[in-house]
Amino acid sequence: QVQLVESGGGLVQAGGSLRLSCAASGTILRIATMGWYRQAPGKQRELVAAITSGISTNLPDSVKGRFTISRDNAKNTVYLQMNSLKPEDTAVYYCNAKIGGGSNYLSYWGQGTQVTVSS
């Protein structure tokens, strides 16, 4: 059984920074892509950042230059450094990881952590 546990959310003023962490635990053979998604009230869940096992990253224009994603493969952990936060970044942030082996991978989600940016 695999669990993703997130930490680091909270309340911050506009222009501030937060760092989210997500650690995977359990029976893990291999972790492929890890990523962060967010969902604001009344909106669809959207990709914030993703990183492959080869450390290639993908970030949408809305956060590029402000957010950085990284991972520590030895710790099965992914991080999201968020700088220059804006009120529109307010959302529940979810960690996602594709875990498995060979040709069989499953998508796992964390429980979500609230990020609130005040103006």
PDB file of C-alpha atoms in Angstrom:
ATOM      1  CA  GLN A   1       0.000   0.000   0.000  1.00  0.00           C
ATOM      2  CA  VAL A   2       1.284   3.435  -0.944  1.00  0.00           C
ATOM      3  CA  GLN A   3       0.679   6.725   0.832  1.00  0.00           C
ATOM      4  CA  LEU A   4       1.531  10.275  -0.161  1.00  0.00           C
ATOM      5  CA  VAL A   5       1.775  12.701   2.741  1.00  0.00           C
ATOM      6  CA  GLU A   6       1.930  16.411   2.058  1.00  0.00           C
ATOM      7  CA  SER A   7       3.089  19.223   4.311  1.00  0.00           C
ATOM      8  CA  GLY A   8       3.942  22.896   4.150  1.00  0.00           C
ATOM      9  CA  GLY A   9       0.710  24.646   3.261  1.00  0.00           C
ATOM     10  CA  GLY A  10      -0.601  27.645   5.118  1.00  0.00           C
ATOM     11  CA  LEU A  11      -1.500  31.313   5.004  1.00  0.00           C
ATOM     12  CA  VAL A  12       0.884  33.830   3.462  1.00  0.00           C
ATOM     13  CA  GLN A  13       0.685  37.400   2.241  1.00  0.00           C
ATOM     14  CA  ALA A  14       0.949  38.222  -1.434  1.00  0.00           C
ATOM     15  CA  GLY A  15       4.575  38.276  -2.501  1.00  0.00           C
ATOM     16  CA  GLY A  16       5.534  35.714   0.107  1.00  0.00           C
ATOM     17  CA  SER A  17       6.846  32.179  -0.231  1.00  0.00           C
ATOM     18  CA  LEU A  18       5.894  28.683   0.808  1.00  0.00           C
ATOM     19  CA  ARG A  19       7.522  25.304   0.326  1.00  0.00           C
ATOM     20  CA  LEU A  20       5.398  22.188  -0.027  1.00  0.00           C
ATOM     21  CA  SER A  21       6.728  18.681   0.536  1.00  0.00           C
ATOM     22  CA  CYS A  22       5.244  15.325  -0.377  1.00  0.00           C
ATOM     23  CA  ALA A  23       6.731  12.044   0.791  1.00  0.00           C
ATOM     24  CA  ALA A  24       5.735   8.679  -0.650  1.00  0.00           C
ATOM     25  CA  SER A  25       5.839   5.623   1.603  1.00  0.00           C
ATOM     26  CA  GLY A  26       4.853   1.984   1.460  1.00  0.00           C
ATOM     27  CA  THR A  27       5.662  -0.707  -1.061  1.00  0.00           C
ATOM     28  CA  ILE A  28       7.397   1.252  -3.815  1.00  0.00           C
ATOM     29  CA  LEU A  29       9.272  -0.320  -6.679  1.00  0.00           C
ATOM     30  CA  ARG A  30       9.719   2.748  -8.831  1.00  0.00           C
ATOM     31  CA  ILE A  31       8.346   6.288  -8.958  1.00  0.00           C
ATOM     32  CA  ALA A  32       8.025   7.763 -12.418  1.00  0.00           C
ATOM     33  CA  THR A  33       6.549  11.261 -12.684  1.00  0.00           C
ATOM     34  CA  MET A  34       5.753  13.229  -9.536  1.00  0.00           C
ATOM     35  CA  GLY A  35       3.760  16.402  -9.587  1.00  0.00           C
ATOM     36  CA  TRP A  36       1.596  18.993  -7.935  1.00  0.00           C
ATOM     37  CA  TYR A  37      -1.924  19.951  -8.869  1.00  0.00           C
ATOM     38  CA  ARG A  38      -4.237  22.533  -7.374  1.00  0.00           C
ATOM     39  CA  GLN A  39      -7.944  23.078  -7.158  1.00  0.00           C
ATOM     40  CA  ALA A  40      -9.580  26.360  -6.262  1.00  0.00           C
ATOM     41  CA  PRO A  41     -13.253  26.522  -5.234  1.00  0.00           C
ATOM     42  CA  GLY A  42     -15.510  26.154  -8.251  1.00  0.00           C
ATOM     43  CA  LYS A  43     -12.634  25.368 -10.584  1.00  0.00           C
ATOM     44  CA  GLN A  44     -11.175  22.224 -12.101  1.00  0.00           C
ATOM     45  CA  ARG A  45      -8.029  20.654 -10.771  1.00  0.00           C
ATOM     46  CA  GLU A  46      -5.047  21.903 -12.759  1.00  0.00           C
ATOM     47  CA  LEU A  47      -1.413  20.949 -13.116  1.00  0.00           C
ATOM     48  CA  VAL A  48       1.001  23.202 -11.259  1.00  0.00           C
ATOM     49  CA  ALA A  49       4.285  21.395 -11.838  1.00  0.00           C
ATOM     50  CA  ALA A  50       5.577  17.960 -12.768  1.00  0.00           C
ATOM     51  CA  ILE A  51       8.988  16.317 -12.683  1.00  0.00           C
ATOM     52  CA  THR A  52      10.075  13.055 -14.249  1.00  0.00           C
ATOM     53  CA  SER A  53      12.474  10.535 -12.780  1.00  0.00           C
ATOM     54  CA  GLY A  54      15.013  11.991 -15.184  1.00  0.00           C
ATOM     55  CA  ILE A  55      14.480  15.401 -13.560  1.00  0.00           C
ATOM     56  CA  SER A  56      12.774  17.000 -16.563  1.00  0.00           C
ATOM     57  CA  THR A  57      10.197  19.527 -15.400  1.00  0.00           C
ATOM     58  CA  ASN A  58       6.962  20.898 -16.771  1.00  0.00           C
ATOM     59  CA  LEU A  59       5.310  24.050 -15.422  1.00  0.00           C
ATOM     60  CA  PRO A  60       2.492  26.090 -16.946  1.00  0.00           C
ATOM     61  CA  ASP A  61       3.081  29.731 -17.819  1.00  0.00           C
ATOM     62  CA  SER A  62       0.935  30.857 -14.874  1.00  0.00           C
ATOM     63  CA  VAL A  63       3.610  29.719 -12.389  1.00  0.00           C
ATOM     64  CA  LYS A  64       6.765  29.584 -14.500  1.00  0.00           C
ATOM     65  CA  GLY A  65       9.475  31.776 -13.015  1.00  0.00           C
ATOM     66  CA  ARG A  66       7.774  31.774  -9.600  1.00  0.00           C
ATOM     67  CA  PHE A  67       7.460  28.074  -8.730  1.00  0.00           C
ATOM     68  CA  THR A  68      10.183  25.432  -8.755  1.00  0.00           C
ATOM     69  CA  ILE A  69       9.679  21.688  -8.498  1.00  0.00           C
ATOM     70  CA  SER A  70      12.381  19.310  -7.342  1.00  0.00           C
ATOM     71  CA  ARG A  71      12.639  15.769  -6.007  1.00  0.00           C
ATOM     72  CA  ASP A  72      14.851  13.660  -3.803  1.00  0.00           C
ATOM     73  CA  ASN A  73      14.701  10.130  -5.174  1.00  0.00           C
ATOM     74  CA  ALA A  74      16.498   8.691  -2.154  1.00  0.00           C
ATOM     75  CA  LYS A  75      13.701  10.000   0.073  1.00  0.00           C
ATOM     76  CA  ASN A  76      10.814   9.425  -2.407  1.00  0.00           C
ATOM     77  CA  THR A  77       9.958  13.072  -1.855  1.00  0.00           C
ATOM     78  CA  VAL A  78       8.909  15.894  -4.153  1.00  0.00           C
ATOM     79  CA  TYR A  79       9.051  19.581  -3.285  1.00  0.00           C
ATOM     80  CA  LEU A  80       7.338  22.678  -4.600  1.00  0.00           C
ATOM     81  CA  GLN A  81       8.998  25.991  -3.837  1.00  0.00           C
ATOM     82  CA  MET A  82       6.504  28.792  -4.387  1.00  0.00           C
ATOM     83  CA  ASN A  83       7.759  32.372  -4.528  1.00  0.00           C
ATOM     84  CA  SER A  84       6.063  35.672  -5.351  1.00  0.00           C
ATOM     85  CA  LEU A  85       2.731  34.169  -4.404  1.00  0.00           C
ATOM     86  CA  LYS A  86      -0.442  35.825  -5.656  1.00  0.00           C
ATOM     87  CA  PRO A  87      -4.005  35.678  -4.311  1.00  0.00           C
ATOM     88  CA  GLU A  88      -4.957  33.664  -7.389  1.00  0.00           C
ATOM     89  CA  ASP A  89      -2.587  30.917  -6.226  1.00  0.00           C
ATOM     90  CA  THR A  90      -5.009  30.210  -3.378  1.00  0.00           C
ATOM     91  CA  ALA A  91      -6.180  26.606  -3.666  1.00  0.00           C
ATOM     92  CA  VAL A  92      -5.878  23.130  -2.233  1.00  0.00           C
ATOM     93  CA  TYR A  93      -2.621  21.668  -3.530  1.00  0.00           C
ATOM     94  CA  TYR A  94      -2.439  17.943  -4.213  1.00  0.00           C
ATOM     95  CA  CYS A  95       0.614  15.782  -4.686  1.00  0.00           C
ATOM     96  CA  ASN A  96       0.516  13.103  -7.372  1.00  0.00           C
ATOM     97  CA  ALA A  97       2.893  10.259  -8.144  1.00  0.00           C
ATOM     98  CA  LYS A  98       2.949   7.519 -10.759  1.00  0.00           C
ATOM     99  CA  ILE A  99       4.240   4.450  -8.917  1.00  0.00           C
ATOM    100  CA  GLY A 100       4.802   0.911 -10.115  1.00  0.00           C
ATOM    101  CA  GLY A 101       7.203  -1.050 -12.249  1.00  0.00           C
ATOM    102  CA  GLY A 102       7.639  -2.469 -15.749  1.00  0.00           C
ATOM    103  CA  SER A 103       4.590  -1.428 -17.742  1.00  0.00           C
ATOM    104  CA  ASN A 104       2.253  -1.182 -14.730  1.00  0.00           C
ATOM    105  CA  TYR A 105       1.970   2.169 -13.009  1.00  0.00           C
ATOM    106  CA  LEU A 106      -0.802   3.527 -10.823  1.00  0.00           C
ATOM    107  CA  SER A 107      -1.565   7.145 -10.021  1.00  0.00           C
ATOM    108  CA  TYR A 108      -1.598   8.048  -6.342  1.00  0.00           C
ATOM    109  CA  TRP A 109      -2.818  11.256  -4.700  1.00  0.00           C
ATOM    110  CA  GLY A 110      -2.096  12.963  -1.442  1.00  0.00           C
ATOM    111  CA  GLN A 111      -4.832  14.274   0.827  1.00  0.00           C
ATOM    112  CA  GLY A 112      -4.267  17.890  -0.176  1.00  0.00           C
ATOM    113  CA  THR A 113      -2.878  20.895   1.654  1.00  0.00           C
ATOM    114  CA  GLN A 114      -4.477  24.328   1.734  1.00  0.00           C
ATOM    115  CA  VAL A 115      -2.526  27.315   0.444  1.00  0.00           C
ATOM    116  CA  THR A 116      -4.108  30.713   1.083  1.00  0.00           C
ATOM    117  CA  VAL A 117      -2.553  33.911  -0.222  1.00  0.00           C
ATOM    118  CA  SER A 118      -3.964  37.122   1.201  1.00  0.00           C
ATOM    119  CA  SER A 119      -3.863  40.410  -0.685  1.00  0.00           C
TER     120      SER A 119
END
